[in-house]
């Protein structure tokens, strides 16, 4: 996560926000955090701002702190969520805390 490059164009920013969008259910005030970079997608020209940089760093930090590496506990209910493209893939194991909440 630390090595994630700063988006240089709208397509790269859309990719980053799409990737981070998966974690929005785990991040308090996600919409407020991503507002500055999201606004860059609706303006003429792509000019990375200080506000967008702060939001980018804050989002990387928050999401990095969410992730926990652990051995799967097969005695608990969990889901496996997968995603793949030609360049990367990911698998998330989420334990089911309640019927409507997941924990990464």
Coordinates of N, CA and C in Angstrom, one line a residue:
X1 N 0.8 -1.2 0.0 CA 0.0 0.0 0.0 C 0.9 1.3 0.0
X2 N 2.0 1.2 0.7 CA 2.9 2.4 0.8 C 3.5 2.7 -0.6
X3 N 3.7 1.7 -1.4 CA 4.3 2.0 -2.7 C 3.3 2.4 -3.8
X4 N 2.0 2.5 -3.4 CA 1.0 2.8 -4.4 C 1.3 4.2 -5.0
X5 N 1.5 4.3 -6.3 CA 1.9 5.6 -6.9 C 0.7 6.6 -6.9
X6 N 1.1 7.9 -6.9 CA 0.1 8.9 -7.1 C -0.5 8.9 -8.5
X7 N -1.8 8.9 -8.6 CA -2.4 8.8 -9.9 C -2.0 10.0 -10.7
X8 N -1.6 9.7 -12.0 CA -1.1 10.8 -12.9 C -2.2 11.3 -13.9
X9 N -3.3 10.5 -13.9 CA -4.4 10.9 -14.9 C -5.7 10.4 -14.4
X10 N -6.8 10.8 -15.0 CA -8.1 10.4 -14.5 C -8.3 8.9 -14.5
X11 N -7.8 8.2 -15.5 CA -8.0 6.7 -15.5 C -7.3 6.1 -14.3
X12 N -6.1 6.5 -14.0 CA -5.3 6.0 -12.9 C -6.1 6.3 -11.5
X13 N -6.6 7.5 -11.5 CA -7.4 7.9 -10.3 C -8.6 7.0 -10.1
X14 N -9.3 6.8 -11.2 CA -10.5 5.9 -11.2 C -10.2 4.5 -10.7
X15 N -9.0 4.0 -11.2 CA -8.6 2.7 -10.8 C -8.3 2.7 -9.3
X16 N -7.6 3.7 -8.8 CA -7.3 3.7 -7.3 C -8.6 3.8 -6.5
X17 N -9.5 4.7 -6.9 CA -10.7 4.9 -6.2 C -11.6 3.6 -6.2
X18 N -11.5 3.0 -7.4 CA -12.3 1.7 -7.5 C -11.8 0.7 -6.6
X19 N -10.5 0.5 -6.5 CA -9.8 -0.4 -5.6 C -10.2 -0.1 -4.2
X20 N -10.1 1.2 -3.8 CA -10.3 1.6 -2.4 C -11.8 1.5 -2.1
X21 N -12.7 1.6 -3.1 CA -14.1 1.6 -2.9 C -14.6 0.3 -2.2
X22 N -13.9 -0.8 -2.4 CA -14.2 -2.0 -1.8 C -14.2 -1.8 -0.2
X23 N -13.3 -1.1 0.2 CA -13.0 -0.9 1.7 C -13.9 0.2 2.3
X24 N -14.7 0.9 1.5 CA -15.5 2.0 2.1 C -16.4 1.6 3.2
X25 N -16.9 0.4 3.2 CA -17.7 0.0 4.3 C -17.0 -0.2 5.6
X26 N -15.7 -0.2 5.6 CA -14.8 -0.3 6.8 C -14.2 1.0 7.2
X27 N -14.4 2.0 6.4 CA -13.7 3.3 6.7 C -14.7 4.4 7.1
X28 N -14.6 4.9 8.3 CA -15.5 6.0 8.7 C -15.2 7.2 7.9
X29 N -16.3 7.9 7.5 CA -16.2 9.2 6.8 C -15.5 9.0 5.4
X30 N -15.7 7.8 4.8 CA -15.0 7.5 3.5 C -15.4 8.6 2.5
X31 N -16.6 8.9 2.4 CA -17.0 9.9 1.4 C -16.3 11.3 1.6
X32 N -16.2 11.7 2.8 CA -15.5 12.9 3.1 C -14.0 12.8 2.7
X33 N -13.4 11.7 3.0 CA -12.0 11.5 2.7 C -11.7 11.6 1.1
X34 N -12.6 10.9 0.4 CA -12.3 10.8 -1.1 C -12.9 12.0 -1.9
X35 N -13.6 12.9 -1.2 CA -14.2 14.0 -2.0 C -13.1 14.8 -2.8
X36 N -12.0 15.3 -2.2 CA -11.1 16.1 -3.0 C -10.5 15.3 -4.3
X37 N -10.1 14.1 -4.2 CA -9.6 13.5 -5.4 C -10.8 13.2 -6.4
X38 N -11.9 12.8 -5.9 CA -13.1 12.5 -6.7 C -13.5 13.8 -7.5
X39 N -13.4 14.9 -7.0 CA -13.7 16.2 -7.7 C -12.8 16.4 -8.9
X40 N -11.6 15.9 -8.8 CA -10.7 16.0 -10.0 C -11.2 15.3 -11.2
X41 N -12.1 14.3 -11.0 CA -12.6 13.6 -12.2 C -13.7 14.4 -12.9
X42 N -14.2 15.4 -12.3 CA -15.3 16.2 -12.9 C -14.9 17.5 -13.4
X43 N -13.6 17.9 -13.3 CA -13.1 19.2 -13.8 C -12.4 19.0 -15.1
X44 N -12.3 20.1 -15.8 CA -11.6 20.1 -17.1 C -10.1 20.1 -16.7
X45 N -9.4 19.2 -17.3 CA -8.0 19.1 -17.0 C -7.8 18.3 -15.7
X46 N -6.7 17.7 -15.5 CA -6.4 16.9 -14.3 C -5.2 17.5 -13.7
X47 N -5.4 18.2 -12.6 CA -4.4 18.9 -11.8 C -4.4 18.4 -10.4
X48 N -3.4 17.6 -10.0 CA -3.3 17.0 -8.7 C -3.1 18.1 -7.7
X49 N -4.0 18.2 -6.6 CA -3.9 19.3 -5.7 C -3.4 18.8 -4.3
X50 N -3.1 19.8 -3.5 CA -2.6 19.5 -2.1 C -3.7 18.7 -1.4
X51 N -5.0 19.1 -1.6 CA -6.1 18.5 -0.9 C -6.2 17.0 -1.4
X52 N -6.0 16.8 -2.7 CA -6.1 15.5 -3.2 C -5.0 14.6 -2.6
X53 N -3.8 15.2 -2.5 CA -2.6 14.5 -2.0 C -2.9 14.1 -0.5
X54 N -3.4 15.0 0.3 CA -3.7 14.7 1.7 C -4.8 13.6 1.8
X55 N -5.8 13.6 0.9 CA -6.8 12.6 0.9 C -6.2 11.2 0.5
X56 N -5.4 11.3 -0.5 CA -4.7 10.0 -1.0 C -3.9 9.4 0.1
X57 N -3.1 10.2 0.8 CA -2.3 9.6 1.9 C -3.1 9.1 3.0
X58 N -4.2 9.9 3.4 CA -5.1 9.5 4.5 C -5.8 8.2 4.2
X59 N -6.2 8.0 2.9 CA -6.9 6.8 2.6 C -6.0 5.6 2.6
X60 N -4.8 5.8 2.0 CA -3.8 4.7 2.1 C -3.5 4.3 3.5
X61 N -3.4 5.3 4.4 CA -3.0 5.0 5.8 C -4.2 4.2 6.5
X62 N -5.4 4.7 6.3 CA -6.6 4.1 7.0 C -6.8 2.7 6.5
X63 N -6.7 2.5 5.2 CA -6.9 1.1 4.6 C -5.8 0.2 5.0
X64 N -4.5 0.7 5.1 CA -3.4 -0.1 5.5 C -3.6 -0.6 7.0
X65 N -4.2 0.2 7.8 CA -4.4 -0.2 9.2 C -5.6 -1.2 9.3
X66 N -6.4 -1.3 8.3 CA -7.6 -2.2 8.4 C -7.1 -3.6 8.2
X67 N -6.2 -3.8 7.3 CA -5.8 -5.2 6.9 C -5.1 -5.9 8.0
X68 N -5.5 -7.1 8.2 CA -4.9 -8.0 9.2 C -4.6 -9.3 8.6
X69 N -3.3 -9.8 8.7 CA -3.0 -11.1 8.2 C -3.1 -12.1 9.4
X70 N -3.9 -13.1 9.1 CA -4.1 -14.2 10.1 C -4.4 -15.5 9.5
X71 N -4.2 -16.5 10.2 CA -4.6 -17.9 9.7 C -6.1 -18.0 9.8
X72 N -6.7 -18.6 8.8 CA -8.2 -18.7 8.8 C -8.7 -19.6 9.9
X73 N -9.7 -19.1 10.6 CA -10.3 -19.9 11.7 C -11.5 -20.6 11.1
X74 N -11.4 -21.9 10.7 CA -12.4 -22.6 10.1 C -13.7 -22.9 10.9
X75 N -13.6 -22.6 12.2 CA -14.7 -22.8 13.1 C -15.7 -21.6 13.1
X76 N -15.3 -20.5 12.4 CA -16.1 -19.3 12.3 C -16.6 -19.2 10.8
X77 N -17.8 -18.6 10.7 CA -18.3 -18.4 9.3 C -17.5 -17.3 8.6
X78 N -17.2 -17.4 7.4 CA -16.5 -16.4 6.6 C -16.8 -16.5 5.1
X79 N -16.5 -15.4 4.4 CA -16.6 -15.4 3.0 C -15.3 -15.2 2.3
X80 N -15.1 -15.7 1.2 CA -13.9 -15.4 0.4 C -14.4 -14.5 -0.8
X81 N -13.8 -13.3 -0.9 CA -14.1 -12.4 -2.0 C -12.9 -12.3 -2.9
X82 N -13.1 -12.5 -4.2 CA -12.0 -12.5 -5.1 C -12.2 -11.5 -6.2
X83 N -11.1 -11.0 -6.8 CA -11.1 -10.1 -7.9 C -9.8 -10.2 -8.7
X84 N -9.9 -10.2 -10.0 CA -8.7 -10.4 -10.8 C -8.8 -9.6 -12.1
X85 N -7.7 -9.2 -12.6 CA -7.6 -8.6 -13.9 C -6.3 -9.2 -14.5
X86 N -6.0 -8.7 -15.7 CA -4.8 -9.2 -16.4 C -3.5 -8.8 -15.6
X87 N -3.6 -7.8 -14.7 CA -2.4 -7.3 -14.1 C -2.3 -7.7 -12.6
X88 N -3.4 -7.9 -11.9 CA -3.3 -8.2 -10.5 C -4.5 -9.0 -10.1
X89 N -4.4 -9.6 -8.9 CA -5.5 -10.3 -8.3 C -5.5 -10.1 -6.8
X90 N -6.7 -10.4 -6.2 CA -6.7 -10.3 -4.7 C -7.8 -11.2 -4.2
X91 N -7.6 -11.7 -3.0 CA -8.5 -12.5 -2.3 C -8.7 -11.9 -0.9
X92 N -9.9 -11.7 -0.4 CA -10.1 -11.3 0.9 C -11.0 -12.3 1.7
X93 N -10.5 -12.6 2.9 CA -11.3 -13.5 3.7 C -12.0 -12.6 4.8
X94 N -13.3 -12.6 4.8 CA -14.0 -11.7 5.7 C -14.8 -12.6 6.7
X95 N -14.6 -12.4 8.0 CA -15.4 -13.1 8.9 C -16.8 -12.4 9.1
X96 N -17.8 -13.2 9.2 CA -19.2 -12.6 9.3 C -19.4 -12.4 10.8
X97 N -19.6 -11.1 11.2 CA -19.8 -10.8 12.6 C -21.3 -10.8 12.8
X98 N -22.1 -10.3 11.9 CA -23.6 -10.4 12.0 C -24.1 -10.7 10.6
X99 N -25.4 -10.7 10.5 CA -25.9 -11.0 9.1 C -25.6 -9.9 8.1
X100 N -25.3 -8.7 8.6 CA -25.1 -7.6 7.6 C -23.7 -7.0 7.7
X101 N -22.9 -7.5 8.6 CA -21.6 -6.8 8.8 C -20.4 -7.8 8.5
X102 N -19.4 -7.3 7.9 CA -18.2 -8.1 7.7 C -17.0 -7.5 8.4
X103 N -16.0 -8.3 8.7 CA -14.8 -7.8 9.2 C -13.6 -8.3 8.4
X104 N -12.8 -7.4 7.8 CA -11.7 -7.9 6.9 C -10.7 -8.7 7.7

